[in-house]
Every structure is written in C-alpha cells, then in structure tokens.
Amino acid sequence: MSKDINKCKAPIGVFDSGVGGLTVAREIMRQMPDEQIVYFGDTARVPYGSKSKSTIIRYTRQIINFLKTKKVKAIVVACNTASAYALEEVKAELDIPIIGVVKPGAEVAASITKNGKIGVIGTVATIESKLYSKYIKEYNEDALVFGTPCPLFVPLVEEGWVNDAVTFEVANRYLAPLQDTGIDTLILGCTHYPLLKNLIGEVMGEEVTLVNPAYETAAKLKELLKEKGIENPGTGKKTPHEFYVSDAAERFMSFANSILPYDVDTTRTVSIEEY
Ligand code: DGL
C-alpha cells in the first residue's frame, strides 16, 4: 500500500496543562527531528492535578477537539494527570493514535530497579489514580511502589523557581518519607518535574535513579509512527512547530525558549472552552 504523504507530513499534537509537556516536546524534537509539533499548554486552567476526574476528561476532550482542527496525525498526552484520568476515556473516541506518559515511564522503572522498590512522585490526582503502580505490577508483580504527591512543585516550576532555595526546602519536606523506604528508582511522574531533576537528584542522593518518562514516551511515539507507516520522511521544506496556550502567551514563550532546542517566535492564545 502506498503511503499517504500528506498524512505522513501532518503534525503531532502534544498537550499539557502548562509548560510541563515541553519536556516531552523537547524529547520528541531530539528523537524525531523531522516531525512537526503542534503544542497546546492549558495555562489558563493549570494545575490539573487538584481537579476532579470529570473536569480533567472535559478539558482533555476540548484540547483534542482543538488539536483535530490542526489535522494532527497522532496525539501525545504530555501530562501524567490527563494520562491517568482521561486517556482511556478518549482513546475509544479517536481514529488517530494517542499515547500518554504513564505506561512508558512505569515500564522503564520496572525494568531498571534492582531492589524492586520504586517511588513515584506526581500530582495528587496522578498518585490517587495508582496507575503507575498498576503498570509497574503488570511488569513486575513483586515490586513495591511508594507514591507521594508533590503539588507545590507545579506552581514553583511555572514560576520559574527551578533552582531556588524555597524549592529545595519544599523538595526536602516532600521527599523525606520516600528516603526512608529504600527505593532505588524514582519516577518523575509529572511532566513539570524533569525541570527540577537536578534539585530532586540532590535531595534523593546518587543511589536513587531518576526516571523521566518523557524519553520513553518519545521512543514509544517513534515506534508507533513507524508501525502505522506515518513517519514524516523529512523531505521538502520543514514546517515550523506551532505553540498555543489558553492564557499568558508571552510568559509561556519565554519559558519555552529557555528549555527547548528551538527558537519559539510565536505563541497564540486559544479560547479553549469553545472547543
Ligand atoms: N504536568 C502535569 C502532569 O504531568 C500536570 C500538572 C498539573 O497541572 O497539576 O501531571
């Protein structure tokens, strides 16, 4: 069967509640430089981690409707909270592939732990969903999983305080109970947290391996595009990535430029409630 070149050249939709999903977009850019990304950050409604399941599903549906107007060929839910609460619900409604960040992160943690003790940090919603634990146990049923919500990390990252003494103090308080469990692996189960990786590593110490699910998610996406025969061949002029938010576009853009290997020169605001 010949490939539909327009489909192959279509963008990948990536979304998060804010800037956190940029850590996943960054990995996609590194691993698949020929792919075009359409990113949406729901900056008007962040954080998702303290919201109810039904609200997170409603927000996710609206964002997917918006991304569909951009004719995306696949969607990456670059938000653990939305992956935990909405992914399964919306999957059945879509005719394009969609993946989240929880399963890839759980699989890699389960495969690298030596003592079977794995910590997960994330939003209140992600930890309460126990989805990381479910996927880890599918892979290694004897694993012990210790989940701790770290809700203040998201506003601290959105504020840009990634190397701040206040954030260090907060991390010490949140992570102290995990240090007593003997974990050798810790999943950064919120896409904002890789931006605090150095600080979290300093608190946890060298013997704990930090897992950033963004890397494995991008690798899964690459496999999936290949399997469906819809990878971008990278021929012709490269289409620029597009960035959309629901609020504070300028702030988002300066943040994006501080972490992406890409020059973001435009970010547009979308009235996401209309979708
Ligand atoms: N970055 C998101 C996550 O991975 C959500 C943070 C939030 O909106 O609470 O869970």
GROMACS .gro file of C-alpha atoms and ligand atoms in nm:
model
  285
    1MET     CA    1   0.000   0.000   0.000
    2SER     CA    2   0.145   0.338  -0.092
    3LYS     CA    3   0.188   0.593   0.183
    4ASP     CA    4  -0.037   0.897   0.212
    5ILE     CA    5   0.234   1.164   0.206
    6ASN     CA    6   0.003   1.435   0.339
    7LYS     CA    7  -0.073   1.219   0.638
    8CYS     CA    8   0.297   1.149   0.696
    9LYS     CA    9   0.370   1.520   0.688
   10ALA     CA   10   0.087   1.607   0.927
   11PRO     CA   11   0.190   1.733   1.272
   12ILE     CA   12   0.187   1.557   1.608
   13GLY     CA   13  -0.037   1.713   1.872
   14VAL     CA   14   0.124   1.740   2.216
   15PHE     CA   15  -0.052   1.886   2.517
   16ASP     CA   16  -0.021   1.953   2.887
   17SER     CA   17  -0.184   2.172   3.148
   18GLY     CA   18   0.102   2.420   3.107
   19VAL     CA   19   0.473   2.424   3.039
   20GLY     CA   20   0.549   2.074   3.174
   21GLY     CA   21   0.470   1.899   2.847
   22LEU     CA   22   0.752   2.094   2.686
   23THR     CA   23   0.984   1.837   2.847
   24VAL     CA   24   0.813   1.577   2.627
   25ALA     CA   25   0.810   1.805   2.321
   26ARG     CA   26   1.184   1.856   2.374
   27GLU     CA   27   1.242   1.479   2.365
   28ILE     CA   28   1.029   1.441   2.051
   29MET     CA   29   1.232   1.716   1.883
   30ARG     CA   30   1.555   1.535   1.978
   31GLN     CA   31   1.446   1.187   1.874
   32MET     CA   32   1.235   1.280   1.570
   33PRO     CA   33   1.378   1.600   1.420
   34ASP     CA   34   1.169   1.560   1.105
   35GLU     CA   35   0.836   1.568   1.285
   36GLN     CA   36   0.635   1.886   1.326
   37ILE     CA   37   0.474   1.951   1.666
   38VAL     CA   38   0.157   2.143   1.748
   39TYR     CA   39   0.178   2.209   2.123
   40PHE     CA   40  -0.105   2.322   2.345
   41GLY     CA   41  -0.049   2.432   2.706
   42ASP     CA   42  -0.363   2.492   2.910
   43THR     CA   43  -0.205   2.780   3.103
   44ALA     CA   44  -0.541   2.933   3.197
   45ARG     CA   45  -0.655   2.619   3.380
   46VAL     CA   46  -0.329   2.481   3.526
   47PRO     CA   47  -0.300   2.294   3.764
   48TYR     CA   48  -0.494   1.983   3.662
   49GLY     CA   49  -0.352   1.781   3.950
   50SER     CA   50  -0.602   1.909   4.205
   51LYS     CA   51  -0.908   1.879   3.977
   52SER     CA   52  -1.168   1.603   3.957
   53LYS     CA   53  -1.162   1.324   3.703
   54SER     CA   54  -1.469   1.457   3.519
   55THR     CA   55  -1.314   1.803   3.483
   56ILE     CA   56  -0.986   1.659   3.354
   57ILE     CA   57  -1.176   1.450   3.099
   58ARG     CA   58  -1.373   1.757   2.983
   59TYR     CA   59  -1.055   1.965   2.945
   60THR     CA   60  -0.884   1.681   2.759
   61ARG     CA   61  -1.175   1.646   2.513
   62GLN     CA   62  -1.169   2.019   2.440
   63ILE     CA   63  -0.794   2.014   2.374
   64ILE     CA   64  -0.827   1.711   2.147
   65ASN     CA   65  -1.104   1.888   1.954
   66PHE     CA   66  -0.873   2.185   1.911
   67LEU     CA   67  -0.579   1.968   1.800
   68LYS     CA   68  -0.806   1.794   1.548
   69THR     CA   69  -0.861   2.130   1.378
   70LYS     CA   70  -0.483   2.130   1.320
   71LYS     CA   71  -0.516   1.795   1.139
   72VAL     CA   72  -0.273   1.614   1.369
   73LYS     CA   73  -0.184   1.256   1.277
   74ALA     CA   74  -0.122   1.145   1.638
   75ILE     CA   75  -0.159   1.287   1.988
   76VAL     CA   76   0.073   1.270   2.288
   77VAL     CA   77  -0.088   1.339   2.624
   78ALA     CA   78   0.221   1.503   2.775
   79CYS     CA   79   0.058   1.528   3.115
   80ASN     CA   80   0.056   1.248   3.369
   81THR     CA   81  -0.266   1.368   3.527
   82ALA     CA   82  -0.457   1.366   3.198
   83SER     CA   83  -0.288   1.037   3.101
   84ALA     CA   84  -0.405   0.882   3.430
   85TYR     CA   85  -0.763   1.013   3.424
   86ALA     CA   86  -0.863   1.079   3.065
   87LEU     CA   87  -0.655   0.876   2.821
   88GLU     CA   88  -0.859   0.556   2.833
   89GLU     CA   89  -1.187   0.753   2.809
   90VAL     CA   90  -1.089   0.947   2.499
   91LYS     CA   91  -0.895   0.676   2.319
   92ALA     CA   92  -1.210   0.500   2.205
   93GLU     CA   93  -1.345   0.823   2.057
   94LEU     CA   94  -1.046   0.881   1.829
   95ASP     CA   95  -0.946   0.748   1.490
   96ILE     CA   96  -0.582   0.855   1.525
   97PRO     CA   97  -0.322   0.707   1.763
   98ILE     CA   98  -0.293   0.861   2.108
   99ILE     CA   99  -0.038   0.781   2.378
  100GLY     CA  100   0.025   0.901   2.731
  101VAL     CA  101   0.331   0.923   2.953
  102VAL     CA  102   0.239   0.688   3.240
  103LYS     CA  103   0.281   0.346   3.078
  104PRO     CA  104   0.622   0.416   2.916
  105GLY     CA  105   0.753   0.559   3.245
  106ALA     CA  106   0.623   0.266   3.451
  107GLU     CA  107   0.776   0.010   3.217
  108VAL     CA  108   1.122   0.159   3.225
  109ALA     CA  109   1.120   0.197   3.605
  110ALA     CA  110   1.009  -0.164   3.648
  111SER     CA  111   1.285  -0.280   3.416
  112ILE     CA  112   1.573  -0.088   3.578
  113THR     CA  113   1.502  -0.127   3.950
  114LYS     CA  114   1.741  -0.367   4.121
  115ASN     CA  115   1.573  -0.399   4.458
  116GLY     CA  116   1.210  -0.379   4.332
  117LYS     CA  117   1.137  -0.066   4.537
  118ILE     CA  118   1.013   0.218   4.320
  119GLY     CA  119   0.900   0.565   4.421
  120VAL     CA  120   0.656   0.776   4.220
  121ILE     CA  121   0.607   1.147   4.265
  122GLY     CA  122   0.328   1.332   4.087
  123THR     CA  123   0.019   1.542   4.132
  124VAL     CA  124  -0.245   1.443   4.387
  125ALA     CA  125  -0.466   1.311   4.104
  126THR     CA  126  -0.189   1.100   3.947
  127ILE     CA  127  -0.087   0.946   4.280
  128GLU     CA  128  -0.450   0.879   4.377
  129SER     CA  129  -0.515   0.708   4.042
  130LYS     CA  130  -0.249   0.444   4.134
  131LEU     CA  131  -0.197   0.392   3.762
  132TYR     CA  132   0.183   0.385   3.785
  133SER     CA  133   0.155   0.111   4.043
  134LYS     CA  134  -0.083  -0.087   3.820
  135TYR     CA  135   0.151  -0.074   3.518
  136ILE     CA  136   0.463  -0.144   3.727
  137LYS     CA  137   0.300  -0.454   3.877
  138GLU     CA  138   0.194  -0.576   3.531
  139TYR     CA  139   0.563  -0.581   3.453
  140ASN     CA  140   0.696  -0.693   3.791
  141GLU     CA  141   0.427  -0.819   4.029
  142ASP     CA  142   0.658  -0.825   4.331
  143ALA     CA  143   0.758  -0.461   4.301
  144LEU     CA  144   0.684  -0.230   4.592
  145VAL     CA  145   0.560   0.111   4.484
  146PHE     CA  146   0.563   0.418   4.707
  147GLY     CA  147   0.367   0.718   4.577
  148THR     CA  148   0.396   1.073   4.712
  149PRO     CA  149   0.213   1.375   4.576
  150CYS     CA  150   0.420   1.694   4.546
  151PRO     CA  151   0.156   1.953   4.449
  152LEU     CA  152   0.368   2.263   4.513
  153PHE     CA  153   0.625   2.160   4.253
  154VAL     CA  154   0.396   2.260   3.965
  155PRO     CA  155   0.345   2.628   4.064
  156LEU     CA  156   0.714   2.653   4.157
  157VAL     CA  157   0.812   2.534   3.809
  158GLU     CA  158   0.551   2.757   3.641
  159GLU     CA  159   0.706   3.042   3.842
  160GLY     CA  160   1.050   2.952   3.705
  161TRP     CA  161   1.194   2.876   4.052
  162VAL     CA  162   1.374   2.564   3.940
  163ASN     CA  163   1.697   2.632   4.130
  164ASP     CA  164   1.561   2.823   4.424
  165ALA     CA  165   1.625   2.770   4.796
  166VAL     CA  166   1.248   2.768   4.858
  167THR     CA  167   1.202   2.484   4.607
  168PHE     CA  168   1.488   2.294   4.769
  169GLU     CA  169   1.322   2.326   5.109
  170VAL     CA  170   0.988   2.210   4.967
  171ALA     CA  171   1.159   1.913   4.799
  172ASN     CA  172   1.325   1.815   5.126
  173ARG     CA  173   0.989   1.806   5.302
  174TYR     CA  174   0.806   1.616   5.030
  175LEU     CA  175   1.080   1.362   4.968
  176ALA     CA  176   1.179   1.284   5.329
  177PRO     CA  177   0.924   0.998   5.368
  178LEU     CA  178   1.046   0.841   5.042
  179GLN     CA  179   1.406   0.844   5.161
  180ASP     CA  180   1.315   0.603   5.443
  181THR     CA  181   1.161   0.345   5.207
  182GLY     CA  182   1.486   0.222   5.048
  183ILE     CA  183   1.373   0.291   4.690
  184ASP     CA  184   1.645   0.270   4.425
  185THR     CA  185   1.432   0.420   4.146
  186LEU     CA  186   1.212   0.731   4.145
  187ILE     CA  187   0.969   0.816   3.865
  188LEU     CA  188   0.924   1.186   3.795
  189GLY     CA  189   0.552   1.126   3.738
  190CYS     CA  190   0.459   1.478   3.636
  191THR     CA  191   0.590   1.640   3.322
  192HIS     CA  192   0.685   1.952   3.517
  193TYR     CA  193   0.922   1.761   3.744
  194PRO     CA  194   1.209   1.687   3.499
  195LEU     CA  195   1.272   2.061   3.518
  196LEU     CA  196   1.358   2.000   3.885
  197LYS     CA  197   1.566   1.693   3.813
  198ASN     CA  198   1.896   1.828   3.947
  199LEU     CA  199   1.737   1.951   4.265
  200ILE     CA  200   1.542   1.627   4.322
  201GLY     CA  201   1.858   1.427   4.249
  202GLU     CA  202   2.048   1.627   4.506
  203VAL     CA  203   1.784   1.559   4.772
  204MET     CA  204   1.748   1.187   4.693
  205GLY     CA  205   2.119   1.114   4.652
  206GLU     CA  206   2.315   0.929   4.384
  207GLU     CA  207   2.194   0.581   4.475
  208VAL     CA  208   1.841   0.662   4.353
  209THR     CA  209   1.795   0.657   3.974
  210LEU     CA  210   1.551   0.919   3.847
  211VAL     CA  211   1.321   0.817   3.562
  212ASN     CA  212   1.194   1.086   3.326
  213PRO     CA  213   0.908   0.924   3.129
  214ALA     CA  214   0.949   1.184   2.851
  215TYR     CA  215   1.237   0.992   2.696
  216GLU     CA  216   1.048   0.660   2.677
  217THR     CA  217   0.730   0.833   2.562
  218ALA     CA  218   0.912   0.985   2.266
  219ALA     CA  219   1.069   0.646   2.189
  220LYS     CA  220   0.721   0.483   2.200
  221LEU     CA  221   0.585   0.751   1.970
  222LYS     CA  222   0.864   0.685   1.723
  223GLU     CA  223   0.781   0.312   1.722
  224LEU     CA  224   0.412   0.384   1.682
  225LEU     CA  225   0.458   0.618   1.384
  226LYS     CA  226   0.676   0.357   1.220
  227GLU     CA  227   0.429   0.078   1.286
  228LYS     CA  228   0.146   0.285   1.133
  229GLY     CA  229   0.369   0.393   0.844
  230ILE     CA  230   0.311   0.761   0.914
  231GLU     CA  231   0.661   0.891   0.999
  232ASN     CA  232   0.750   1.220   0.838
  233PRO     CA  233   1.004   1.145   0.562
  234GLY     CA  234   1.165   1.484   0.621
  235THR     CA  235   1.162   1.574   0.254
  236GLY     CA  236   1.092   1.927   0.134
  237LYS     CA  237   1.078   2.240   0.344
  238LYS     CA  238   1.043   2.183   0.718
  239THR     CA  239   0.720   2.317   0.865
  240PRO     CA  240   0.777   2.515   1.187
  241HIS     CA  241   0.642   2.387   1.517
  242GLU     CA  242   0.332   2.568   1.646
  243PHE     CA  243   0.261   2.670   2.004
  244TYR     CA  244  -0.078   2.753   2.155
  245VAL     CA  245  -0.189   2.832   2.509
  246SER     CA  246  -0.511   2.932   2.681
  247ASP     CA  247  -0.350   3.230   2.860
  248ALA     CA  248  -0.030   3.430   2.917
  249ALA     CA  249   0.131   3.356   2.580
  250GLU     CA  250   0.434   3.581   2.632
  251ARG     CA  251   0.528   3.414   2.958
  252PHE     CA  252   0.487   3.070   2.809
  253MET     CA  253   0.705   3.167   2.516
  254SER     CA  254   0.995   3.288   2.724
  255PHE     CA  255   0.977   2.968   2.931
  256ALA     CA  256   0.965   2.755   2.614
  257ASN     CA  257   1.269   2.935   2.478
  258SER     CA  258   1.459   2.866   2.799
  259ILE     CA  259   1.421   2.488   2.771
  260LEU     CA  260   1.367   2.395   2.405
  261PRO     CA  261   1.639   2.336   2.147
  262TYR     CA  262   1.424   2.551   1.919
  263ASP     CA  263   1.351   2.918   1.874
  264VAL     CA  264   0.983   2.979   1.954
  265ASP     CA  265   0.894   3.311   1.795
  266THR     CA  266   0.515   3.295   1.815
  267THR     CA  267   0.267   3.159   2.067
  268ARG     CA  268  -0.103   3.206   2.005
  269THR     CA  269  -0.384   3.221   2.258
  270VAL     CA  270  -0.686   2.997   2.205
  271SER     CA  271  -1.031   3.019   2.372
  272ILE     CA  272  -1.023   2.652   2.461
  273GLU     CA  273  -1.369   2.649   2.627
  274GLU     CA  274  -1.516   2.700   2.278
  275TYR     CA  275  -1.395   2.360   2.157
  276DGL     N1  276   0.231   1.845   3.417
  276DGL     C1  277   0.115   1.777   3.455
  276DGL     C2  278   0.136   1.631   3.489
  276DGL     O1  279   0.220   1.572   3.429
  276DGL     C3  280   0.014   1.840   3.539
  276DGL     C4  281   0.049   1.939   3.641
  276DGL     C5  282  -0.080   2.000   3.685
  276DGL     O2  283  -0.144   2.060   3.602
  276DGL     O3  284  -0.118   1.979   3.801
  276DGL     O4  285   0.069   1.575   3.568
   0.00000   0.00000   0.00000
